[in-house]
Coordinates of C-alpha atoms in Angstrom, one line a residue:
X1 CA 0.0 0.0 0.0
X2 CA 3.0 2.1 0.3
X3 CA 3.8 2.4 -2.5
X4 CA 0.9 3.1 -4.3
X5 CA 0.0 6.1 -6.4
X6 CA -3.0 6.9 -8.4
X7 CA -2.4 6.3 -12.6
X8 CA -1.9 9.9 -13.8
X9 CA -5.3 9.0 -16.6
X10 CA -7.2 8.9 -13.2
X11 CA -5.6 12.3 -12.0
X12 CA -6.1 13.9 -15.5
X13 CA -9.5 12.8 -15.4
X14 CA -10.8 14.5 -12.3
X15 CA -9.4 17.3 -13.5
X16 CA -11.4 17.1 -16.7
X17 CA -14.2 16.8 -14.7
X18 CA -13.6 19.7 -12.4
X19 CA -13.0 21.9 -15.2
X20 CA -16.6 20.4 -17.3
X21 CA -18.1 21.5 -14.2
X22 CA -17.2 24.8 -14.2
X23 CA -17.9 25.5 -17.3
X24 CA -21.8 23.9 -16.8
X25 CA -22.7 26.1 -13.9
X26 CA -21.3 28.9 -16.0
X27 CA -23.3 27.9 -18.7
X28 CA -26.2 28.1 -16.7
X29 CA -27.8 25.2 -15.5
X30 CA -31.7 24.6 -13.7
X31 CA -32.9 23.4 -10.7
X32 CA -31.9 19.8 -9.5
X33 CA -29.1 19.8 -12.4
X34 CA -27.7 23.0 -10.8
X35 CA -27.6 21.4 -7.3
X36 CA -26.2 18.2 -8.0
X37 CA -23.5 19.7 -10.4
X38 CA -22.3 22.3 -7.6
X39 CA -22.5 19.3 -4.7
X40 CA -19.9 16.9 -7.2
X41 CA -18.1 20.2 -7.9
X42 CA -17.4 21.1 -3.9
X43 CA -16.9 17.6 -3.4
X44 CA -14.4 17.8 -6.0
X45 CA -12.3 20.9 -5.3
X46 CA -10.4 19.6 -2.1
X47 CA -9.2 16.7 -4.4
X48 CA -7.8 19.0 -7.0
X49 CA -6.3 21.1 -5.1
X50 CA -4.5 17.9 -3.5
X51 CA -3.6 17.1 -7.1
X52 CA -2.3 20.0 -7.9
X53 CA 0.2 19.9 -5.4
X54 CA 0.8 16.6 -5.1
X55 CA 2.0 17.4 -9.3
X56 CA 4.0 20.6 -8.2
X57 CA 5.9 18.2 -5.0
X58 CA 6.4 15.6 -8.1
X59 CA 7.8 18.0 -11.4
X60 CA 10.1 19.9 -8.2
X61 CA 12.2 16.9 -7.2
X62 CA 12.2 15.3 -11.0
X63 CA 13.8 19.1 -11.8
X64 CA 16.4 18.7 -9.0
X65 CA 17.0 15.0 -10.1
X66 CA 17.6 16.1 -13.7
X67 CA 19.5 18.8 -12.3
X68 CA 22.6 15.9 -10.6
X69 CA 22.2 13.4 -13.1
X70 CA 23.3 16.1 -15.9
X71 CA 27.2 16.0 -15.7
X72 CA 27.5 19.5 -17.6
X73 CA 25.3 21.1 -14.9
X74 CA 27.0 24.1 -12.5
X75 CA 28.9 22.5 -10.1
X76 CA 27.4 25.0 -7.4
X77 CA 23.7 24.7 -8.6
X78 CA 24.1 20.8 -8.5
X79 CA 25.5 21.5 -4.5
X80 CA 21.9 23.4 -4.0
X81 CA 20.0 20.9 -6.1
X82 CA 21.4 18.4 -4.0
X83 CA 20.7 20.2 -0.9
X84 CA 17.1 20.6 -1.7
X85 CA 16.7 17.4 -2.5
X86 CA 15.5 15.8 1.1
X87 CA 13.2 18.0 1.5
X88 CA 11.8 17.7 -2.0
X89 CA 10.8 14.3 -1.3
X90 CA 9.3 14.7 2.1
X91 CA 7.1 17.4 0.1
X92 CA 6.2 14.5 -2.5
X93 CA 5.3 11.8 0.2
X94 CA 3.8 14.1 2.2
X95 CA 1.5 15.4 -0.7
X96 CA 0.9 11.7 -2.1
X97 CA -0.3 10.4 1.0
X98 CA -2.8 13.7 1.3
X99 CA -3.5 12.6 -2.2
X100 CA -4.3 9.0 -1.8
X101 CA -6.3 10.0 1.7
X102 CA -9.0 12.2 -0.8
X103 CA -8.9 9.7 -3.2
X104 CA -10.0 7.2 -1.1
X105 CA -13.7 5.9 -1.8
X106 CA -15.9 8.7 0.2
X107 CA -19.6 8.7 1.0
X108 CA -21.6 11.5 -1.2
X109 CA -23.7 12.2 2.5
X110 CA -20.7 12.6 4.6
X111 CA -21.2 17.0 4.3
X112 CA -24.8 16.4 5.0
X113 CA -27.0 16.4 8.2
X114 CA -28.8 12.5 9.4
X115 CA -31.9 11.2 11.1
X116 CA -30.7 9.8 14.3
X117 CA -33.0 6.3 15.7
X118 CA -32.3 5.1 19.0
X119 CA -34.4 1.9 20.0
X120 CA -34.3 0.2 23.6
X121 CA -33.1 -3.4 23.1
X122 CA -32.8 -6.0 25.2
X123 CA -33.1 -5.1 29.3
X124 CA -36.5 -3.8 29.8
X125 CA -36.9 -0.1 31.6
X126 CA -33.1 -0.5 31.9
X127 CA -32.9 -0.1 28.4
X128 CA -35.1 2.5 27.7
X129 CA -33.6 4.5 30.4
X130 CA -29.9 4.0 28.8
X131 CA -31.5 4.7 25.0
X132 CA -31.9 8.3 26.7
X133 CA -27.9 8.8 28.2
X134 CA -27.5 7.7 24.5
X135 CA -30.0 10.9 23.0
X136 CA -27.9 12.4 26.0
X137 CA -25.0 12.3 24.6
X138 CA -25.6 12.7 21.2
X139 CA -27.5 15.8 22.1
X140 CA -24.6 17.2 24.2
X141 CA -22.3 16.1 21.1
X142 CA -24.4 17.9 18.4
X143 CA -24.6 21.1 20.9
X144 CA -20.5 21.0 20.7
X145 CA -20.4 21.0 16.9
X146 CA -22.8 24.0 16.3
X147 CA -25.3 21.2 15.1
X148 CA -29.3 21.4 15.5
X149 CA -30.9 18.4 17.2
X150 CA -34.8 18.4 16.6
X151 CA -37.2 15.5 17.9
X152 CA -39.0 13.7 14.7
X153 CA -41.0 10.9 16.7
X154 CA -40.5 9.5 20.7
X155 CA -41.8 6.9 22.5
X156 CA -41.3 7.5 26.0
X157 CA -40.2 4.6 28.4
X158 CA -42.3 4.0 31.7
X159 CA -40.0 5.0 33.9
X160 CA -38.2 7.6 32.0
X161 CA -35.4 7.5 28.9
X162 CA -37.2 6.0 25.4
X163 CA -38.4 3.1 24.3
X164 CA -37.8 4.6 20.7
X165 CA -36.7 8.3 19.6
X166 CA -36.2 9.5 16.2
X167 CA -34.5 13.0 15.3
X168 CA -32.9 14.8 12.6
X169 CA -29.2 16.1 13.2
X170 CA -28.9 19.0 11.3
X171 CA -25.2 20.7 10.4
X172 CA -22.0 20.6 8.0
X173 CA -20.6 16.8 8.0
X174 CA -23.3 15.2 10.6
X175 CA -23.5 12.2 8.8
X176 CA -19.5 11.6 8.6
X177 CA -19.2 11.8 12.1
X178 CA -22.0 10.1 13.3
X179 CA -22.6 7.5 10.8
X180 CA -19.7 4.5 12.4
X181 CA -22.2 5.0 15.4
X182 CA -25.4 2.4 13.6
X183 CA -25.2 -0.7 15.5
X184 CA -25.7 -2.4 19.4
X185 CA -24.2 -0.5 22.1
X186 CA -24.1 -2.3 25.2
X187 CA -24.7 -0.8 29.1
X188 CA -23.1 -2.4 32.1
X189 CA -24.1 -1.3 35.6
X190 CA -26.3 -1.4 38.5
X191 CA -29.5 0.1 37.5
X192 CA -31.3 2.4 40.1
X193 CA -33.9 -0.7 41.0
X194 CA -31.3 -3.0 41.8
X195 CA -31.3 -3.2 45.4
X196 CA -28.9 -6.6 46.0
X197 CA -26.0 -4.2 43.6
X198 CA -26.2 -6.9 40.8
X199 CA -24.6 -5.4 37.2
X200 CA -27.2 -5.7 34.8
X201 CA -26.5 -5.6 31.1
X202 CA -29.1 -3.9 28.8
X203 CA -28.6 -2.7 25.0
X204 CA -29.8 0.0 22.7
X205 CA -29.8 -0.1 19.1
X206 CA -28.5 3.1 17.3
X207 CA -29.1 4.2 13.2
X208 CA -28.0 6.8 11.6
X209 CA -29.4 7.3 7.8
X210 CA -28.1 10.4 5.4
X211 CA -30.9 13.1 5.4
X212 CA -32.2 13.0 1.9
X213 CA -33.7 15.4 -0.1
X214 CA -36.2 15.4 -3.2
X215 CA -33.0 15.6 -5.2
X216 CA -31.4 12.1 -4.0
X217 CA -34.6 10.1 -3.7
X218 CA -38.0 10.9 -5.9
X219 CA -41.1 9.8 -4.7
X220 CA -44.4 9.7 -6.7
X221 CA -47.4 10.8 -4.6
X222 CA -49.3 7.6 -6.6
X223 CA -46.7 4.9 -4.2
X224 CA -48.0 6.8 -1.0
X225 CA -50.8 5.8 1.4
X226 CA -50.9 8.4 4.1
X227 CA -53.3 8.4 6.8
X228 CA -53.9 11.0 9.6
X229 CA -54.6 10.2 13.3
X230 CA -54.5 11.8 17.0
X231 CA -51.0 12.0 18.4
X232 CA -51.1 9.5 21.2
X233 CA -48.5 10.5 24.6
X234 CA -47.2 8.8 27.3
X235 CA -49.5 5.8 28.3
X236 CA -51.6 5.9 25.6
X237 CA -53.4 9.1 26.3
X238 CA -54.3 11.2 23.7
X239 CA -51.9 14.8 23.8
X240 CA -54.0 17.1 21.5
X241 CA -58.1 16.2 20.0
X242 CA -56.8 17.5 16.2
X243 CA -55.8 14.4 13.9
X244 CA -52.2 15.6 13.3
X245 CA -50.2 12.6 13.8
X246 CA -49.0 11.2 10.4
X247 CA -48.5 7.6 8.9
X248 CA -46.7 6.8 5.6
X249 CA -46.7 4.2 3.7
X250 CA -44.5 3.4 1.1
X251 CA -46.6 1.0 -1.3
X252 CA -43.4 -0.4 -3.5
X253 CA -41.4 -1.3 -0.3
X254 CA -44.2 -1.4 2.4
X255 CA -41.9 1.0 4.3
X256 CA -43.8 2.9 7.2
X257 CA -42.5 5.8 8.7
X258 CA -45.0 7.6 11.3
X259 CA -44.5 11.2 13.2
X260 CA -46.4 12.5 16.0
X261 CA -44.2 15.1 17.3
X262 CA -45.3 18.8 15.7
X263 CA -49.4 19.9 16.7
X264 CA -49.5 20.8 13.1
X265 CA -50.6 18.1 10.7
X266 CA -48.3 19.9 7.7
X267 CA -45.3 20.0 9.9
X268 CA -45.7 16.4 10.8
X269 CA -46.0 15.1 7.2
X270 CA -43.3 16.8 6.0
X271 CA -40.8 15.5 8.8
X272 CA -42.8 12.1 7.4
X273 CA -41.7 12.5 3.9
X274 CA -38.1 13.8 5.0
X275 CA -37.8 10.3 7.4
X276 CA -39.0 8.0 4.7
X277 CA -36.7 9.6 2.1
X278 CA -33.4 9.4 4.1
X279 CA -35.4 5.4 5.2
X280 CA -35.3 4.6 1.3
X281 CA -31.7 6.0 0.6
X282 CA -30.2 4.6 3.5
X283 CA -31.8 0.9 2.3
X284 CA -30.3 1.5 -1.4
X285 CA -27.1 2.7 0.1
X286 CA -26.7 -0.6 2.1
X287 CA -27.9 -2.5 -0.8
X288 CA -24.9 -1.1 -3.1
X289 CA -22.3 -1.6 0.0
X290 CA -23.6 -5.4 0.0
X291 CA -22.4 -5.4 -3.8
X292 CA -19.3 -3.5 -3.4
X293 CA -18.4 -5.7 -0.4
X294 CA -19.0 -9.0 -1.9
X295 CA -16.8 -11.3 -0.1
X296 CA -15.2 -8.7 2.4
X297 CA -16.1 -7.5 5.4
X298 CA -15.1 -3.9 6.7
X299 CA -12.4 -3.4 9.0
X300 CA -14.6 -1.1 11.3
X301 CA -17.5 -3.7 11.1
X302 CA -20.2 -4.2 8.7
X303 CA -22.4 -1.1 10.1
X304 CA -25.3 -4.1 10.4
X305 CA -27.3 -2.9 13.1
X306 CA -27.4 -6.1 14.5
X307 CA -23.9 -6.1 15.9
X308 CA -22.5 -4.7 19.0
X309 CA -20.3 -2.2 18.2
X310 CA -19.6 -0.8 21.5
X311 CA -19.9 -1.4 25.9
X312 CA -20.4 0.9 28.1
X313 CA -19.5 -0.3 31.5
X314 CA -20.2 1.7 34.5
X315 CA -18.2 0.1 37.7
X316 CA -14.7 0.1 35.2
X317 CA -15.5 3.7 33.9
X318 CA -14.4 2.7 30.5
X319 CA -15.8 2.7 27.3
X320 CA -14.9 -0.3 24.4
X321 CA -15.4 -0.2 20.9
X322 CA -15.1 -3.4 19.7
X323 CA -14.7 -3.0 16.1
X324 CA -11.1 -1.0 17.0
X325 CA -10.6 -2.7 19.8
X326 CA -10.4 0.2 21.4
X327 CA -10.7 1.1 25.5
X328 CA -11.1 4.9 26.6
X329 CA -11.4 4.8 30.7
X330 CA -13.3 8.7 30.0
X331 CA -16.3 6.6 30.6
X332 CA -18.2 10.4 32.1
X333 CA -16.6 12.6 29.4
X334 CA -17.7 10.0 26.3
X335 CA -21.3 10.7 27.7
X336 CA -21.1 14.4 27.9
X337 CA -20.0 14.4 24.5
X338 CA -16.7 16.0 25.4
X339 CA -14.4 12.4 24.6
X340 CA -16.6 10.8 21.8
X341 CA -14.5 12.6 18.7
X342 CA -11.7 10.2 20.0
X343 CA -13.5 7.2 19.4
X344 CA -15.2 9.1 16.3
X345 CA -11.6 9.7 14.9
X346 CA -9.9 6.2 15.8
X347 CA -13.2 5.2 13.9
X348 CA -12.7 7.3 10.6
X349 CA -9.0 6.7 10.5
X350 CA -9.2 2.8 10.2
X351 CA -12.4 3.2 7.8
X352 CA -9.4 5.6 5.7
X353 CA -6.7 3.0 6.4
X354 CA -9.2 -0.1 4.9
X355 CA -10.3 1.7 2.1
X356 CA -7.0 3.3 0.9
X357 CA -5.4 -0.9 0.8
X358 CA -8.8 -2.1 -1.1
X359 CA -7.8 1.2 -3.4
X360 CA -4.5 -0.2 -3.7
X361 CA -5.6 -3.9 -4.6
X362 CA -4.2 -5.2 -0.9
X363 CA -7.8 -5.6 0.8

């Protein structure tokens, strides 16, 4: 892996593509043509730049190399070529690895916001109560990145935390932080109830899809069956006597999405239609991963939301994510949000390290 650099056809032909860009939006383009052409061409721009001087670090040291190897060159500006020429390579190895790093496979949603599901599992009120130190911590998390947390649909738990809550996470590069959090996470401790001081192990099941918008997933009106009814609260007692909650089917898929959180009946159906949408990318995302994947299975897990990616345990203090193998003993700072970039970043930087050997044929 190494050793590996990009063939200079693929180079030339992101920067073919960059420049056919350009010259679209300049040419004027409409509507969802104009967004998606100036999405690719932001994506695109950090990439080109890293080609461009990743080209500069290269024609630099082949000058100074051309410079030594010529025997009728200045015997003084061979001493400085020579001189230079450390440095010239660090430059080049530096700017192919930055290189390689954006040229690495990366997820169109990664600048985007997410929808954010948290589901008790396994453990009873236990494991509704340690769903919400999960909203908790996300919430405290999204509050430290500038990001807007907003409710979509909860299901409160009898004694308190959520059986099931649903909210959308908006802000710049949401879904590339959050998304290696879909999966089991796992809660060791002595619950409140516990008189004899037994540890008790519950679970909670976190996903988190890409927001999607009309652009990235059309829907006709013809596949919908949408029905209206009162919002029902804690206990099954009716909060408001106005039929706003909203349920959405999706006919094709028999996808249901359902929100009761807004009094108003046009809020509520369009938080419906954003839910469903970022529902039915999220399930045509996974399906092309299952294709690309084949045979392989990621090095930071498969992102099934079956698997436990992660244990909480109380009495140790620590924190385990079991895809890394890693062990943070900040179990009070992970929940506040404050430590949960370092599992976020240990995260991302395998994801990096097992996409850039699959680029280079080694996976």
């Amino acid at each position: 892996m190494n050793g590996f650099t990009p063939p200079e056809a693929r180079l030339d032909a992101i920067l073919a593509r960059h420049a056919e860009l350009n010259a679209q939006l300049a040419g004027g383009l409409d509507g969802a043509a104009f967004a998606r052409a100036s999405r690719e061409l932001a994506s695109l721009a950090p990439v080109v730049d890293a080609i461009v001087a990743y080209r500069k670090a290269k024609d630099d040291l082949d000058g100074l190399v051309a410079v030594l190897e010529d025997g009728q060159s200045d015997s003084e500006l061979r001493a400085l070529a020579g001189e230079e020429l450390p440095l010239a390579r660090e430059r080049l190895a530096a700017t192919t690895q930055a290189m390689r790093l954006m040229l690495a496979p990366r997820d169109a949603a990664d600048d985007g916001s997410a929808i954010l599901e948290i589901r008790a599992g396994t453990g009873g009120d236990e494991a509704a109560l340690f769903a919400g130190d999960l909203f908790a911590m996300y919430s405290r998390y999204a509050a430290l990145k500038g990001w807007a947390v907003e409710p979509l649909s909860v299901s409160e738990g009898t004694v308190g935390g959520y059986k099931e809550i649903i909210a959308e996470v908006r802000g710049a590069g949401v879904f590339a932080r959050l998304k290696f959090e879909s999966g089991v996470h796992r809660v060791q401790r002595v619950p409140a109830t516990e008189a004899s001081g037994r540890i008790h192990t519950s679970a909670a099941t976190v996903a988190v899809l890409p927001e999607a918008g009309e652009v990235d997933v059309e829907i006709a009106e013809s596949d919908l069956r949408i029905e209206t009814m009162r919002a029902g609260g804690a206990g099954g007692q009716h909060v408001n006597k106005t039929e706003s909650a909203i349920r959405i089917t999706h006919i094709p898929t028999g996808m249901v999405v359902h929100v009761q959180d807004e009094r108003s009946q046009h809020r509520n159906r369009a938080r419906a239609m954003s839910l469903l949408r970022a529902r039915l990318l999220d399930a045509e995302r996974t399906r092309k991963e299952a294709e690309r994947a084949a045979d392989r299975r990621s090095q930071v897990g498969s992102g099934d939301r079956s698997e436990r990616i992660r244990t909480y345990n109380f009495p140790q203090g620590r924190v385990t994510d079991h895809r890394i193998g890693l062990t943070l003993y900040k179990l009070d700072d992970v929940l506040a949000g404050e430590a949960l970039d370092e599992l976020v970043d240990a995260l991302a930087a395998a994801r990096q390290a097992e996409l850039l050997a699959a680029e280079s044929g080694e996976a």
